[in-house]
């Protein structure tokens, strides 16, 4: 009976969904902890903030009146949009709040992509940058970097020479942590057709925005006479990954109105709205998080290089490492040591892992464990 029902489900399922790869969130920390009893768990897989939640958000959560949970939240997230608008010098009508920034990417794909439309993005990429377009039966063209992880501008121009509905750029890149500078970003935008929707995913913006090479993207895009949207999140530098709040800054209010047509009402809960509003005012925490990442990043890149690993030149709080051996096997051996990283499965990067930068002792432990794991595989 179960087999018959499964067959019936598959028969009804859209072909594009049947073929979708599953997003891999990484190993379950509780299961790893149970399997490795006695060893302290080290989770460096999901790019969470090692400094934790913004203190201002914690204060709001502690003082929250639980009886308010019986009421629906503001469906328009008006207070948060107004605060963001003031900070970004942007009309709140050009802002949209999502259940994480990936929710906004999903809405963009639902609203704008038809079967057969082409999306151009980078490789390696955040899994949902490929999964959501494929969900809509769109075609995804991915552009790989050079062997040293630098931008292959010629490959981008070739990919953008044909018609495309959406240009999806992750800056800083997830998983590489690298950035497109202002000149390169302008060249990529100029290489795309004027009727292509520009989507810039800046989930890790706060970690790179102080870098002199990082582009001031809003000023750049506001000079464009075409539709665009920039995606950012409270999950990373603000430390609110568990509450799921992201936001989009759009070229005009009509783009936000289009996304509202496919957005579920009340998509951001009360706690998340209040915590995000408080966190936005806690720029000291963001600055501390950025400084901490810069402090631990350079020594870890140097140590990994000295150990013989190739590392992408990250400007964020995570590293993309070529181990030279099967990343899934590396991951398995690290799990045996109670360490969780992200093994990359994208074709062409099967020897690569991504790790979140932790505190110095955590990074040293990971490096030692990584060396042990790789030695057993060579």
XYZ file of C-alpha atoms in Angstrom:
378
model
C 0.000 0.000 0.000
C 2.787 2.444 0.914
C 4.570 1.692 -2.363
C 1.341 2.318 -4.320
C 0.841 5.657 -2.571
C 4.439 6.670 -3.277
C 3.948 5.875 -6.955
C 0.755 7.936 -6.981
C 2.565 10.900 -5.433
C 5.350 10.692 -8.016
C 2.804 10.544 -10.825
C 1.213 13.783 -9.614
C 4.495 15.566 -8.891
C 5.759 18.147 -11.367
C 8.744 16.754 -13.340
C 10.913 19.716 -12.351
C 10.303 18.933 -8.669
C 10.943 15.203 -9.132
C 14.409 16.034 -10.438
C 15.261 18.562 -7.708
C 18.327 17.844 -5.581
C 17.742 18.050 -1.838
C 19.392 20.910 -0.004
C 22.004 19.571 2.410
C 21.876 21.426 5.758
C 24.782 19.381 7.141
C 25.046 16.877 9.960
C 22.618 17.000 12.900
C 24.593 18.249 15.945
C 22.526 16.179 18.400
C 23.204 12.955 16.520
C 26.905 13.759 16.250
C 27.079 14.531 19.977
C 25.393 11.224 20.839
C 27.718 9.294 18.537
C 30.823 11.016 19.914
C 29.955 10.958 23.602
C 32.743 12.400 25.702
C 34.151 14.589 22.936
C 33.204 18.288 22.902
C 31.121 19.107 19.843
C 32.580 21.638 17.399
C 30.042 22.912 14.851
C 31.615 24.964 12.065
C 29.233 24.079 9.261
C 26.481 26.686 8.922
C 28.267 30.050 9.034
C 26.624 31.061 12.288
C 28.134 33.965 14.188
C 30.669 32.661 16.761
C 29.958 35.756 18.883
C 26.285 34.843 19.033
C 23.185 37.018 19.141
C 23.350 40.811 19.150
C 22.979 41.832 22.844
C 20.267 44.370 22.024
C 18.180 41.605 20.458
C 18.713 39.370 23.485
C 17.415 42.121 25.757
C 14.240 42.459 23.693
C 13.676 38.705 23.711
C 14.090 38.544 27.499
C 11.511 41.296 27.992
C 9.011 39.911 25.476
C 5.431 39.608 26.748
C 4.452 35.982 25.993
C 0.732 36.772 25.901
C 1.387 38.582 22.604
C 2.025 35.218 20.973
C -1.740 34.861 20.690
C -1.831 37.747 18.204
C -0.793 37.760 14.560
C 2.350 39.755 13.748
C 2.395 42.848 11.555
C 2.112 41.399 8.017
C 3.890 44.415 6.537
C 6.774 44.496 9.068
C 6.310 48.243 8.975
C 8.470 49.206 11.981
C 11.400 47.160 10.693
C 11.017 48.460 7.137
C 10.936 52.057 8.388
C 14.091 51.524 10.465
C 15.854 49.883 7.526
C 14.682 52.650 5.225
C 16.172 55.281 7.518
C 19.454 53.409 7.798
C 19.715 52.736 4.052
C 18.268 56.071 2.901
C 15.595 54.107 1.052
C 11.821 54.435 0.753
C 10.276 51.671 2.924
C 8.032 50.865 -0.056
C 11.183 49.569 -1.774
C 11.916 47.142 1.076
C 10.552 43.651 1.640
C 11.118 41.362 4.623
C 11.500 37.609 4.216
C 11.736 34.517 6.379
C 15.470 34.565 5.776
C 16.904 36.063 2.594
C 16.508 32.697 0.823
C 12.739 33.110 1.234
C 13.027 36.248 -0.889
C 14.993 34.374 -3.534
C 12.220 31.773 -3.593
C 9.650 34.553 -4.087
C 11.716 36.022 -6.929
C 11.759 32.660 -8.682
C 8.023 32.137 -8.116
C 7.164 35.591 -9.419
C 9.508 35.929 -12.379
C 10.648 32.565 -13.730
C 8.775 30.537 -16.329
C 9.800 27.079 -17.554
C 12.776 27.403 -19.869
C 13.885 30.823 -18.589
C 17.619 31.062 -18.041
C 19.324 32.082 -14.798
C 23.042 32.884 -14.813
C 24.911 32.496 -11.533
C 28.318 31.484 -10.234
C 29.916 28.185 -9.377
C 30.420 26.961 -6.735
C 27.158 28.356 -5.437
C 24.834 28.336 -2.446
C 22.600 25.319 -3.089
C 19.309 27.222 -3.141
C 20.623 29.548 -5.848
C 20.318 26.526 -8.126
C 17.454 24.620 -6.489
C 14.869 27.425 -6.532
C 15.269 28.213 -10.272
C 15.205 24.479 -11.087
C 11.997 24.215 -9.048
C 10.417 26.535 -11.629
C 11.843 24.437 -14.508
C 14.245 27.232 -15.377
C 17.674 26.571 -16.882
C 20.670 27.403 -14.700
C 23.978 28.416 -16.256
C 26.830 28.447 -13.744
C 30.108 30.279 -14.276
C 33.203 28.828 -12.624
C 36.162 30.906 -11.393
C 39.775 30.435 -12.389
C 41.773 27.720 -10.612
C 42.924 30.296 -8.028
C 39.249 31.188 -7.343
C 39.537 34.595 -9.059
C 36.774 35.855 -11.355
C 36.792 34.471 -14.902
C 35.381 37.535 -16.620
C 35.580 35.962 -20.073
C 33.435 33.034 -18.959
C 30.885 35.418 -17.466
C 30.675 37.420 -20.696
C 30.167 34.240 -22.705
C 27.415 33.067 -20.356
C 25.670 36.437 -20.491
C 25.893 36.759 -24.278
C 22.623 34.875 -24.695
C 19.201 35.839 -23.320
C 18.728 35.444 -19.577
C 15.829 36.264 -17.268
C 17.877 36.627 -14.086
C 21.489 37.367 -13.195
C 22.081 36.052 -9.676
C 25.349 37.164 -8.086
C 26.490 36.241 -4.593
C 28.801 38.943 -3.248
C 30.617 37.958 -1.075
C 30.460 34.512 -2.610
C 28.990 31.646 -0.658
C 30.864 29.268 -0.411
C 34.121 30.906 -1.532
C 34.019 34.020 0.647
C 35.624 35.981 -2.197
C 34.273 39.272 -3.523
C 33.656 40.986 -6.831
C 35.150 44.476 -6.663
C 33.359 47.523 -8.064
C 34.966 47.367 -11.501
C 34.257 43.663 -11.933
C 30.671 43.978 -10.747
C 30.046 46.825 -13.195
C 31.484 44.697 -16.003
C 29.206 41.786 -15.121
C 26.141 44.013 -15.020
C 27.078 45.705 -18.289
C 27.544 42.295 -19.930
C 23.936 41.333 -19.163
C 20.920 42.379 -21.211
C 19.003 45.440 -20.057
C 15.853 43.361 -19.486
C 17.615 40.874 -17.184
C 16.559 41.026 -13.528
C 19.622 41.701 -11.359
C 19.684 39.855 -8.030
C 22.648 40.558 -5.751
C 22.807 38.271 -2.719
C 24.742 40.108 0.000
C 24.052 37.727 2.891
C 27.609 38.315 4.139
C 27.643 42.054 3.412
C 28.477 43.106 6.984
C 31.689 41.058 6.973
C 33.038 42.612 3.773
C 31.545 46.112 3.653
C 34.559 47.746 5.330
C 36.942 46.223 2.776
C 38.183 48.976 0.426
C 37.674 46.651 -2.559
C 34.052 45.856 -1.741
C 31.579 47.750 -3.958
C 28.962 50.163 -2.673
C 26.295 48.290 -4.555
C 23.249 50.445 -3.809
C 24.834 53.537 -5.321
C 25.911 51.503 -8.315
C 22.489 49.963 -8.892
C 20.503 53.148 -8.348
C 22.148 54.470 -11.507
C 20.728 51.502 -13.447
C 17.484 51.966 -15.396
C 16.407 48.360 -14.943
C 14.876 46.144 -12.231
C 17.198 44.953 -9.458
C 17.112 43.738 -5.882
C 19.772 43.311 -3.188
C 19.250 40.576 -0.578
C 20.659 40.806 2.955
C 20.047 38.952 6.208
C 20.035 39.197 9.995
C 21.239 35.577 10.267
C 24.971 36.171 10.034
C 26.630 39.249 11.547
C 23.561 40.065 13.668
C 23.452 36.497 15.005
C 19.737 35.825 14.452
C 20.009 32.638 12.373
C 17.384 30.869 14.486
C 14.742 33.560 13.932
C 14.951 33.739 10.114
C 14.812 37.381 9.039
C 16.137 38.668 5.737
C 15.349 41.722 3.667
C 15.418 42.915 0.090
C 16.229 46.391 -1.207
C 14.463 46.795 -4.542
C 14.850 49.136 -7.493
C 11.282 50.380 -7.021
C 8.053 49.684 -5.186
C 6.553 47.797 -8.133
C 9.083 44.984 -7.687
C 8.130 44.677 -4.014
C 4.448 44.669 -4.997
C 5.146 41.823 -7.428
C 6.791 39.766 -4.688
C 3.926 40.521 -2.307
C 1.625 38.707 -4.756
C 3.389 35.413 -4.006
C 4.435 36.090 -0.406
C 2.482 34.414 2.372
C 0.979 36.885 4.869
C 2.439 37.014 8.367
C 5.672 35.429 7.110
C 7.776 37.043 9.888
C 6.773 36.216 13.453
C 6.532 38.779 16.261
C 9.699 37.715 18.051
C 11.709 37.852 14.842
C 10.436 41.331 13.939
C 11.223 42.779 17.361
C 14.622 41.092 17.626
C 15.654 42.221 14.141
C 14.596 45.797 14.893
C 16.701 45.800 18.063
C 19.649 44.098 16.367
C 19.644 46.694 13.596
C 20.377 49.314 16.236
C 23.241 47.259 17.680
C 25.923 48.120 15.148
C 28.585 47.639 17.829
C 27.880 43.906 17.721
C 28.175 43.920 13.933
C 31.495 45.764 14.138
C 32.780 43.317 16.779
C 31.734 40.379 14.621
C 33.492 41.831 11.581
C 36.668 42.595 13.553
C 36.690 39.130 15.120
C 36.418 37.481 11.711
C 39.303 39.556 10.368
C 41.394 38.740 13.437
C 41.073 34.948 13.138
C 40.857 34.696 9.337
C 44.417 35.584 8.320
C 46.170 33.221 10.777
C 43.891 30.337 9.774
C 44.431 30.898 6.051
C 48.176 31.034 6.669
C 48.127 27.851 8.770
C 46.065 25.979 6.192
C 48.397 27.104 3.422
C 51.436 25.980 5.409
C 49.747 22.584 5.818
C 49.441 22.258 2.043
C 45.788 23.181 1.529
C 44.517 25.592 -1.122
C 42.196 28.181 0.410
C 40.040 30.742 -1.387
C 40.946 34.325 -0.363
C 37.914 34.886 1.848
C 36.742 38.313 3.047
C 34.138 36.766 5.345
C 33.910 34.602 8.479
C 34.186 31.288 6.622
C 36.761 29.516 4.442
C 36.544 27.302 1.362
C 39.311 24.714 1.438
C 40.468 22.250 -1.209
C 41.562 19.181 0.754
C 42.836 17.305 -2.299
C 40.842 14.191 -1.310
C 37.184 13.143 -1.224
C 35.399 15.782 0.872
C 32.658 13.382 1.978
C 35.302 11.069 3.427
C 37.006 14.019 5.113
C 33.659 15.008 6.565
C 33.058 11.469 7.866
C 36.428 11.383 9.619
C 35.863 14.802 11.154
C 32.442 13.708 12.409
C 34.179 10.833 14.194
C 36.151 13.549 16.017
C 32.911 15.455 16.864
C 33.664 18.207 14.338
C 31.054 19.359 11.827
C 31.976 21.162 8.606
C 30.257 21.345 5.198
C 31.502 18.927 2.548
C 30.892 20.404 -0.901
C 29.140 18.092 -3.370
C 28.874 20.368 -6.378
C 30.497 18.845 -9.486
C 34.065 20.071 -9.835
C 34.438 20.748 -6.104
C 34.116 17.266 -4.605
C 37.427 17.670 -2.750
C 36.401 20.941 -1.099
C 34.945 21.777 2.294
C 33.582 24.959 3.833
C 34.257 25.825 7.461
C 33.005 28.659 9.625
C 35.777 30.483 11.440
C 35.474 29.898 15.166
C 37.546 31.021 18.105
C 41.318 30.444 17.831
C 41.236 27.215 19.863
C 38.385 25.901 17.719
C 40.240 26.715 14.516
C 43.398 25.010 15.786
C 41.406 21.909 16.705
C 39.769 21.826 13.288
C 43.106 22.198 11.507
C 44.643 19.339 13.491
C 41.605 17.151 12.860
C 41.611 18.024 9.167
C 45.270 17.081 8.836
C 44.622 13.741 10.553
C 41.642 13.046 8.322
C 43.468 13.856 5.098
C 46.539 11.823 6.062
C 44.390 8.697 6.395
C 42.977 9.253 2.894
C 46.202 9.805 0.977
